[in-house]
Amino acid sequence: MGLAEEHAEAPSEVGGVIFQLASAALVVFTAFFIWEEATQLWFEVKRSKENAGNGAVAAFHGASNYFTTWNILDLLRILLVGVAIIWSYSDREAFFSGDGLSLLSFTVLVVWSRLISFLRAFQNTGHLVRTFITIFWDIRMFFVLLALMGCAFASAFGILFQQPLNSTGLEGALWFVFRNAIGEGNSAPEGGDETTLTAKVLMLLLVIVLYLVMTNFLIAIMSDSFDRVQDNAEVARNLMRLELVYEAEVTASAEAAGRAPPRSYIFTCEGVRFANASRSEADQAADKWEGRVKQVEKTVRRESRMTSAALADQGHRLAAIEDRVSGIEANFNQGQARIQEALERLLEMRSPELSEDRRAKEASSSESPLSASPGALPAETFPTIAPQAAEASLVMNAQS
């Protein structure tokens, strides 16, 4: 007996009774979930109006705050379960065959996936749920790029394999691209020849772009998202708990909220006394090492950039000091030349014979190419320069 015939029997039988009870329970739970979601939506709109004033813009802003990941999943679950209940009562035989089974399988998948939200309350799974959501949020643009590349290759293979321009031909080309992109090696659609040179070249490009490049691109995005959440794992856990507490507060009845005193919740990561008193030392040590390698890498990169900047600054300063030293040396040489010239003139004023001898030697040195440069004092005159300069200085002071 098939599944459709089994559920098509009279409700008085055991299977029929169970089906009716399960359907009634689903109706009750669906009604409760609809009331819960309506309460959350009303609360968000009311709070937005209280903060931003009455108006359509404030109401729209509050409604947009309602559509979070978990609320969208709740609305999808309610919609699918409601459609399944109505369909099962209107045409039970058609519901448990064909498209009805497809709807039921997808509905069961959504209901089971909603159980992930309850893992947010636990210490060891809260940050993993946050990582799961963050990864799906980060790869949204990746899927857009992947879809564009898939459509490009599907169009190319559809034209090459002479597929008809209808839904069947497009589906066959897309399925061929998808199966080969994941490494299954699917054969060409009906009427296509994959042994041609063009088909082989396109297949090679398909493997390189979709199978190698895009797969590694996806792994890199997921790894970066995981590291970013792990760097603040304790914050992610508390954020998940805070969402659960917020949902519980919003869905509380207005009467109970009016009688109960106002409550406040403080969520901290570290530093508060007795915050981690109930946890083992091993768990605390593991939390301290979460994301530590990534933090060390960031610190090393930051210190490397600072060191490079400091070395560049020191190089500029050293070049400036070298320029200043060169200027000082030039000034010193110029001053030394002026002192030597002044001494020579003082000697000429003091000793006319020495002046005449010097002019004679300069004349002879100018005639000889191997002689010293003009203006240089003879070596035998240097021992007498100092006392004669001192005597000339005393004479000039006496005259003044």
Short mmCIF file of C-alpha atoms in Angstrom, two decimals:
data_model
loop_
_atom_site.label_atom_id
_atom_site.label_comp_id
_atom_site.label_asym_id
_atom_site.label_seq_id
_atom_site.Cartn_x
_atom_site.Cartn_y
_atom_site.Cartn_z
CA MET A 1 0.00 0.00 0.00
CA GLY A 2 1.40 3.39 -1.01
CA LEU A 3 1.70 6.47 1.13
CA ALA A 4 -1.24 8.18 -0.55
CA GLU A 5 -3.53 5.13 -0.12
CA GLU A 6 -2.49 4.75 3.52
CA HIS A 7 -3.44 8.32 4.44
CA ALA A 8 -6.54 8.26 2.29
CA GLU A 9 -8.19 5.65 4.52
CA ALA A 10 -10.99 6.52 6.95
CA PRO A 11 -10.09 8.64 10.00
CA SER A 12 -11.42 5.91 12.30
CA GLU A 13 -8.34 3.80 11.65
CA VAL A 14 -5.15 4.29 13.66
CA GLY A 15 -3.26 6.06 10.89
CA GLY A 16 -6.15 8.38 10.23
CA VAL A 17 -6.53 9.25 13.91
CA ILE A 18 -2.84 10.02 14.27
CA PHE A 19 -3.00 12.17 11.15
CA GLN A 20 -5.95 14.13 12.49
CA LEU A 21 -4.28 14.67 15.89
CA ALA A 22 -1.04 15.75 14.29
CA SER A 23 -2.89 18.14 11.99
CA ALA A 24 -4.78 19.65 14.94
CA ALA A 25 -1.52 20.09 16.87
CA LEU A 26 0.07 21.78 13.86
CA VAL A 27 -2.89 24.16 13.59
CA VAL A 28 -2.57 25.12 17.28
CA PHE A 29 1.17 25.62 17.10
CA THR A 30 0.89 27.57 13.84
CA ALA A 31 -1.68 29.90 15.40
CA PHE A 32 0.58 30.43 18.42
CA PHE A 33 3.57 31.20 16.18
CA ILE A 34 1.50 33.66 14.12
CA TRP A 35 0.50 35.48 17.33
CA GLU A 36 4.13 35.48 18.48
CA GLU A 37 5.42 36.97 15.22
CA ALA A 38 2.63 39.55 15.14
CA THR A 39 3.55 40.57 18.71
CA GLN A 40 7.19 41.04 17.75
CA LEU A 41 6.27 43.09 14.68
CA TRP A 42 3.89 45.29 16.71
CA PHE A 43 6.56 45.82 19.38
CA GLU A 44 9.17 46.91 16.83
CA VAL A 45 6.78 49.34 15.14
CA LYS A 46 5.65 50.75 18.50
CA ARG A 47 9.20 51.25 19.74
CA SER A 48 10.21 52.95 16.49
CA LYS A 49 7.26 55.36 16.77
CA GLU A 50 8.15 56.18 20.38
CA ASN A 51 11.73 57.00 19.41
CA ALA A 52 11.20 58.70 16.03
CA GLY A 53 7.63 59.96 16.34
CA ASN A 54 4.42 58.84 14.68
CA GLY A 55 4.52 58.49 10.95
CA ALA A 56 4.85 56.09 8.07
CA VAL A 57 8.64 56.40 8.01
CA ALA A 58 8.94 55.40 11.67
CA ALA A 59 6.56 52.48 11.16
CA PHE A 60 8.51 51.31 8.12
CA HIS A 61 11.79 51.56 10.04
CA GLY A 62 10.35 49.50 12.90
CA ALA A 63 9.03 46.87 10.48
CA SER A 64 12.44 46.65 8.81
CA ASN A 65 14.04 45.98 12.22
CA TYR A 66 11.72 43.02 12.63
CA PHE A 67 12.99 41.16 9.57
CA THR A 68 16.05 39.49 11.09
CA THR A 69 17.46 36.12 10.07
CA TRP A 70 15.48 34.16 12.62
CA ASN A 71 12.23 36.06 12.07
CA ILE A 72 12.43 35.48 8.33
CA LEU A 73 13.00 31.78 8.99
CA ASP A 74 9.97 31.76 11.34
CA LEU A 75 7.76 33.41 8.71
CA LEU A 76 8.90 30.90 6.10
CA ARG A 77 8.16 28.02 8.45
CA ILE A 78 4.70 29.34 9.27
CA LEU A 79 3.90 29.88 5.58
CA LEU A 80 5.02 26.41 4.52
CA VAL A 81 3.28 24.64 7.39
CA GLY A 82 0.08 26.59 6.75
CA VAL A 83 0.10 25.70 3.05
CA ALA A 84 0.79 22.05 3.89
CA ILE A 85 -2.13 21.92 6.35
CA ILE A 86 -4.59 23.53 3.93
CA TRP A 87 -3.44 21.33 1.06
CA SER A 88 -3.64 18.15 3.14
CA TYR A 89 -7.26 18.89 4.10
CA SER A 90 -8.35 20.03 0.66
CA ASP A 91 -6.79 17.19 -1.38
CA ARG A 92 -5.07 14.61 0.80
CA GLU A 93 -4.38 12.13 -1.99
CA ALA A 94 -2.69 14.74 -4.22
CA PHE A 95 -0.80 16.18 -1.25
CA PHE A 96 0.95 12.89 -0.47
CA SER A 97 2.08 12.38 -4.07
CA GLY A 98 4.05 14.46 -6.53
CA ASP A 99 4.38 18.15 -5.71
CA GLY A 100 2.89 17.68 -2.26
CA LEU A 101 5.79 15.50 -1.20
CA SER A 102 8.23 18.10 -2.52
CA LEU A 103 6.56 20.80 -0.43
CA LEU A 104 6.50 18.53 2.61
CA SER A 105 10.21 17.68 2.36
CA PHE A 106 11.18 21.35 2.08
CA THR A 107 8.89 22.22 5.00
CA VAL A 108 10.50 19.57 7.20
CA LEU A 109 13.95 20.95 6.30
CA VAL A 110 12.93 24.48 7.36
CA VAL A 111 11.40 23.24 10.63
CA TRP A 112 14.55 21.32 11.55
CA SER A 113 16.80 24.23 10.63
CA ARG A 114 14.85 26.47 13.02
CA LEU A 115 16.11 24.31 15.88
CA ILE A 116 19.54 25.84 15.34
CA SER A 117 18.29 29.00 17.05
CA PHE A 118 17.97 27.17 20.37
CA LEU A 119 21.68 26.37 20.31
CA ARG A 120 22.35 30.07 20.87
CA ALA A 121 21.68 29.63 24.59
CA PHE A 122 24.57 27.20 25.20
CA GLN A 123 28.15 28.13 26.02
CA ASN A 124 29.85 25.82 23.53
CA THR A 125 27.56 26.42 20.54
CA GLY A 126 26.57 30.10 20.72
CA HIS A 127 29.60 31.41 18.85
CA LEU A 128 29.30 28.60 16.29
CA VAL A 129 25.77 29.70 15.43
CA ARG A 130 27.08 33.23 15.06
CA THR A 131 29.84 31.93 12.76
CA PHE A 132 27.26 30.06 10.69
CA ILE A 133 25.19 33.21 10.17
CA THR A 134 28.24 35.38 9.47
CA ILE A 135 29.54 32.99 6.80
CA PHE A 136 26.21 32.94 4.98
CA TRP A 137 26.04 36.73 5.13
CA ASP A 138 29.59 37.16 3.82
CA ILE A 139 29.21 34.81 0.85
CA ARG A 140 26.05 36.42 -0.54
CA MET A 141 28.00 38.37 -3.17
CA PHE A 142 30.08 35.28 -3.90
CA PHE A 143 26.92 33.42 -4.93
CA VAL A 144 25.95 36.32 -7.19
CA LEU A 145 29.33 36.09 -8.92
CA LEU A 146 29.05 32.29 -9.07
CA ALA A 147 25.59 32.54 -10.65
CA LEU A 148 26.87 34.96 -13.29
CA MET A 149 29.77 32.67 -14.19
CA GLY A 150 27.46 29.65 -14.26
CA CYS A 151 25.01 31.38 -16.60
CA ALA A 152 27.90 32.40 -18.86
CA PHE A 153 29.15 28.82 -19.20
CA ALA A 154 25.59 27.47 -19.52
CA SER A 155 24.93 29.85 -22.41
CA ALA A 156 28.18 28.84 -24.09
CA PHE A 157 27.50 25.10 -23.78
CA GLY A 158 23.85 25.56 -24.75
CA ILE A 159 24.87 27.19 -28.02
CA LEU A 160 27.63 24.65 -28.65
CA PHE A 161 25.36 21.65 -27.96
CA GLN A 162 22.49 23.20 -29.97
CA GLN A 163 20.03 23.09 -27.11
CA PRO A 164 16.50 24.43 -27.68
CA LEU A 165 15.72 27.94 -26.43
CA ASN A 166 13.23 26.84 -23.78
CA SER A 167 13.20 25.80 -20.14
CA THR A 168 14.25 22.24 -20.98
CA GLY A 169 17.33 23.33 -22.90
CA LEU A 170 18.32 25.89 -20.26
CA GLU A 171 17.85 23.35 -17.48
CA GLY A 172 19.98 20.78 -19.31
CA ALA A 173 22.80 23.29 -19.91
CA LEU A 174 22.76 24.53 -16.29
CA TRP A 175 22.71 20.99 -14.92
CA PHE A 176 25.63 20.04 -17.17
CA VAL A 177 27.65 23.05 -15.93
CA PHE A 178 26.79 22.37 -12.29
CA ARG A 179 27.68 18.68 -12.39
CA ASN A 180 31.01 19.37 -14.05
CA ALA A 181 31.76 22.29 -11.72
CA ILE A 182 31.52 19.99 -8.68
CA GLY A 183 33.67 17.34 -10.38
CA GLU A 184 30.97 14.80 -11.27
CA GLY A 185 31.86 14.77 -14.96
CA ASN A 186 28.35 14.73 -16.37
CA SER A 187 27.92 13.85 -20.04
CA ALA A 188 26.65 16.34 -22.59
CA PRO A 189 22.89 16.89 -22.97
CA GLU A 190 21.01 15.07 -25.66
CA GLY A 191 22.14 16.19 -29.07
CA GLY A 192 25.45 17.62 -27.86
CA ASP A 193 28.94 16.48 -28.78
CA GLU A 194 31.51 16.98 -26.03
CA THR A 195 34.41 15.49 -28.02
CA THR A 196 35.00 18.55 -30.19
CA LEU A 197 37.98 20.82 -29.62
CA THR A 198 35.78 23.76 -28.63
CA ALA A 199 33.94 21.66 -26.07
CA LYS A 200 37.21 20.48 -24.57
CA VAL A 201 38.55 24.05 -24.31
CA LEU A 202 35.33 25.25 -22.68
CA MET A 203 35.44 22.30 -20.29
CA LEU A 204 39.02 23.19 -19.33
CA LEU A 205 38.01 26.80 -18.65
CA LEU A 206 35.01 25.58 -16.65
CA VAL A 207 37.19 23.43 -14.42
CA ILE A 208 39.74 26.22 -13.87
CA VAL A 209 37.24 29.00 -13.17
CA LEU A 210 34.39 27.28 -11.31
CA TYR A 211 36.12 24.27 -9.79
CA LEU A 212 39.52 25.70 -8.81
CA VAL A 213 39.31 29.48 -8.57
CA MET A 214 35.78 29.87 -7.21
CA THR A 215 36.13 26.97 -4.76
CA ASN A 216 39.30 28.39 -3.25
CA PHE A 217 37.71 31.83 -3.23
CA LEU A 218 34.81 30.42 -1.20
CA ILE A 219 37.17 28.70 1.25
CA ALA A 220 39.11 31.94 1.75
CA ILE A 221 35.92 33.90 2.51
CA MET A 222 34.71 31.28 4.98
CA SER A 223 38.10 31.11 6.71
CA ASP A 224 38.21 34.89 7.08
CA SER A 225 34.68 34.94 8.52
CA PHE A 226 35.52 32.16 10.97
CA ASP A 227 38.68 33.94 12.17
CA ARG A 228 36.80 37.21 12.61
CA VAL A 229 34.18 35.58 14.83
CA GLN A 230 36.74 33.56 16.78
CA ASP A 231 38.63 36.75 17.65
CA ASN A 232 35.56 37.77 19.66
CA ALA A 233 34.09 34.38 20.56
CA GLU A 234 32.87 35.48 23.99
CA VAL A 235 31.15 38.50 22.48
CA ALA A 236 29.46 36.25 19.90
CA ARG A 237 28.16 33.93 22.64
CA ASN A 238 26.72 36.81 24.63
CA LEU A 239 25.18 38.32 21.50
CA MET A 240 23.34 35.08 20.76
CA ARG A 241 22.05 34.92 24.34
CA LEU A 242 21.01 38.53 24.18
CA GLU A 243 18.90 37.80 21.09
CA LEU A 244 17.10 35.00 22.92
CA VAL A 245 16.45 37.22 25.95
CA TYR A 246 15.20 40.00 23.72
CA GLU A 247 12.79 37.65 21.91
CA ALA A 248 11.49 36.38 25.25
CA GLU A 249 10.90 39.93 26.49
CA VAL A 250 9.14 41.00 23.31
CA THR A 251 6.81 38.00 23.19
CA ALA A 252 5.77 38.40 26.83
CA SER A 253 2.14 39.43 27.25
CA ALA A 254 1.32 43.08 27.87
CA GLU A 255 -0.48 42.25 31.10
CA ALA A 256 2.47 40.33 32.56
CA ALA A 257 4.85 43.08 31.49
CA GLY A 258 2.66 45.66 33.25
CA ARG A 259 2.66 43.79 36.56
CA ALA A 260 6.32 42.80 36.53
CA PRO A 261 8.99 45.29 37.60
CA PRO A 262 11.31 46.58 34.89
CA ARG A 263 14.26 44.28 34.26
CA SER A 264 17.72 45.01 32.94
CA TYR A 265 20.38 42.70 31.55
CA ILE A 266 24.11 43.30 31.48
CA PHE A 267 26.22 41.21 29.14
CA THR A 268 29.99 41.31 29.55
CA CYS A 269 32.89 39.45 28.03
CA GLU A 270 35.50 39.58 30.79
CA GLY A 271 36.57 41.61 33.77
CA VAL A 272 33.45 41.29 35.94
CA ARG A 273 34.01 39.49 39.22
CA PHE A 274 32.68 35.93 39.37
CA ALA A 275 31.72 36.10 35.68
CA ASN A 276 33.66 32.90 34.93
CA ALA A 277 33.59 31.36 38.38
CA SER A 278 31.46 28.39 37.35
CA ARG A 279 33.68 27.44 34.43
CA SER A 280 36.64 25.14 34.56
CA GLU A 281 40.18 26.38 34.21
CA ALA A 282 40.57 24.41 30.99
CA ASP A 283 37.61 26.17 29.39
CA GLN A 284 38.89 29.56 30.51
CA ALA A 285 42.36 28.81 29.13
CA ALA A 286 40.84 27.68 25.83
CA ASP A 287 38.87 30.92 25.56
CA LYS A 288 42.01 32.95 26.15
CA TRP A 289 43.73 31.22 23.23
CA GLU A 290 40.82 31.63 20.81
CA GLY A 291 42.00 33.76 17.95
CA ARG A 292 45.37 34.36 19.61
CA VAL A 293 47.37 33.32 16.53
CA LYS A 294 45.43 35.78 14.40
CA GLN A 295 46.03 38.51 16.95
CA VAL A 296 49.76 37.77 16.98
CA GLU A 297 49.88 38.01 13.19
CA LYS A 298 48.11 41.37 13.30
CA THR A 299 50.52 42.62 15.96
CA VAL A 300 53.55 41.50 13.95
CA ARG A 301 52.25 43.23 10.83
CA ARG A 302 51.56 46.41 12.79
CA GLU A 303 55.01 46.39 14.39
CA SER A 304 56.61 45.71 11.01
CA ARG A 305 54.88 48.73 9.51
CA MET A 306 55.98 50.89 12.46
CA THR A 307 59.58 49.65 12.17
CA SER A 308 59.65 50.35 8.44
CA ALA A 309 58.33 53.86 9.04
CA ALA A 310 60.93 54.46 11.77
CA LEU A 311 63.76 53.24 9.54
CA ALA A 312 62.60 55.50 6.71
CA ASP A 313 62.48 58.46 9.11
CA GLN A 314 65.98 57.68 10.39
CA GLY A 315 67.23 57.48 6.80
CA HIS A 316 65.85 60.96 6.07
CA ARG A 317 67.41 62.32 9.26
CA LEU A 318 70.80 60.74 8.43
CA ALA A 319 70.74 62.29 4.96
CA ALA A 320 69.98 65.71 6.49
CA ILE A 321 72.86 65.31 8.99
CA GLU A 322 75.23 64.36 6.18
CA ASP A 323 74.21 67.50 4.28
CA ARG A 324 74.82 69.64 7.35
CA VAL A 325 78.24 68.03 7.98
CA SER A 326 79.22 68.67 4.34
CA GLY A 327 78.22 72.32 4.74
CA ILE A 328 80.20 72.63 7.96
CA GLU A 329 83.26 71.08 6.31
CA ALA A 330 82.99 73.52 3.40
CA ASN A 331 82.70 76.47 5.80
CA PHE A 332 85.65 75.17 7.82
CA ASN A 333 87.84 74.84 4.73
CA GLN A 334 86.84 78.31 3.60
CA GLY A 335 87.62 79.76 7.03
CA GLN A 336 90.98 77.97 7.12
CA ALA A 337 91.85 79.40 3.71
CA ARG A 338 90.96 82.92 4.90
CA ILE A 339 93.09 82.53 8.04
CA GLN A 340 96.06 81.38 5.97
CA GLU A 341 95.60 84.35 3.64
CA ALA A 342 95.47 86.77 6.60
CA LEU A 343 98.62 85.29 8.08
CA GLU A 344 100.41 85.64 4.80
CA ARG A 345 99.47 89.32 4.55
CA LEU A 346 100.62 89.94 8.11
CA LEU A 347 103.96 88.36 7.27
CA GLU A 348 104.28 90.59 4.21
CA MET A 349 103.61 93.67 6.32
CA ARG A 350 106.19 92.59 8.93
CA SER A 351 108.97 91.35 6.68
CA PRO A 352 109.39 93.00 3.29
CA GLU A 353 112.30 90.70 2.50
CA LEU A 354 110.11 87.68 3.03
CA SER A 355 107.47 89.22 0.80
CA GLU A 356 109.97 89.74 -2.00
CA ASP A 357 111.29 86.20 -1.59
CA ARG A 358 107.74 84.86 -1.69
CA ARG A 359 106.94 86.75 -4.87
CA ALA A 360 110.12 85.42 -6.47
CA LYS A 361 109.24 81.85 -5.54
CA GLU A 362 105.67 82.32 -6.83
CA ALA A 363 107.09 83.55 -10.14
CA SER A 364 109.46 80.56 -10.35
CA SER A 365 106.71 78.11 -9.38
CA SER A 366 104.42 79.51 -12.06
CA GLU A 367 107.12 78.77 -14.64
CA SER A 368 107.67 75.15 -13.44
CA PRO A 369 104.73 72.75 -14.15
CA LEU A 370 105.80 70.37 -11.38
CA SER A 371 105.88 73.03 -8.67
CA ALA A 372 103.30 73.42 -5.96
CA SER A 373 100.11 75.37 -6.48
CA PRO A 374 100.26 79.20 -6.40
CA GLY A 375 99.76 80.83 -3.05
CA ALA A 376 101.21 77.99 -0.99
CA LEU A 377 103.74 78.96 1.65
CA PRO A 378 107.22 77.45 1.59
CA ALA A 379 107.78 74.68 4.05
CA GLU A 380 110.74 76.49 5.70
CA THR A 381 108.56 79.49 6.63
CA PHE A 382 106.04 77.55 8.75
CA PRO A 383 108.20 77.45 11.92
CA THR A 384 108.32 81.27 11.96
CA ILE A 385 104.66 81.90 11.22
CA ALA A 386 103.34 81.47 14.74
CA PRO A 387 105.71 83.83 16.58
CA GLN A 388 105.59 86.43 13.81
CA ALA A 389 101.77 86.30 13.80
CA ALA A 390 101.75 86.81 17.58
CA GLU A 391 104.15 89.76 17.30
CA ALA A 392 102.05 91.32 14.53
CA SER A 393 98.96 90.96 16.68
CA LEU A 394 100.66 92.77 19.61
CA VAL A 395 101.76 95.63 17.33
CA MET A 396 98.24 96.06 15.96
CA ASN A 397 96.80 96.06 19.47
CA ALA A 398 99.31 98.72 20.60
CA GLN A 399 98.49 100.93 17.62
CA SER A 400 94.78 100.63 18.35
#
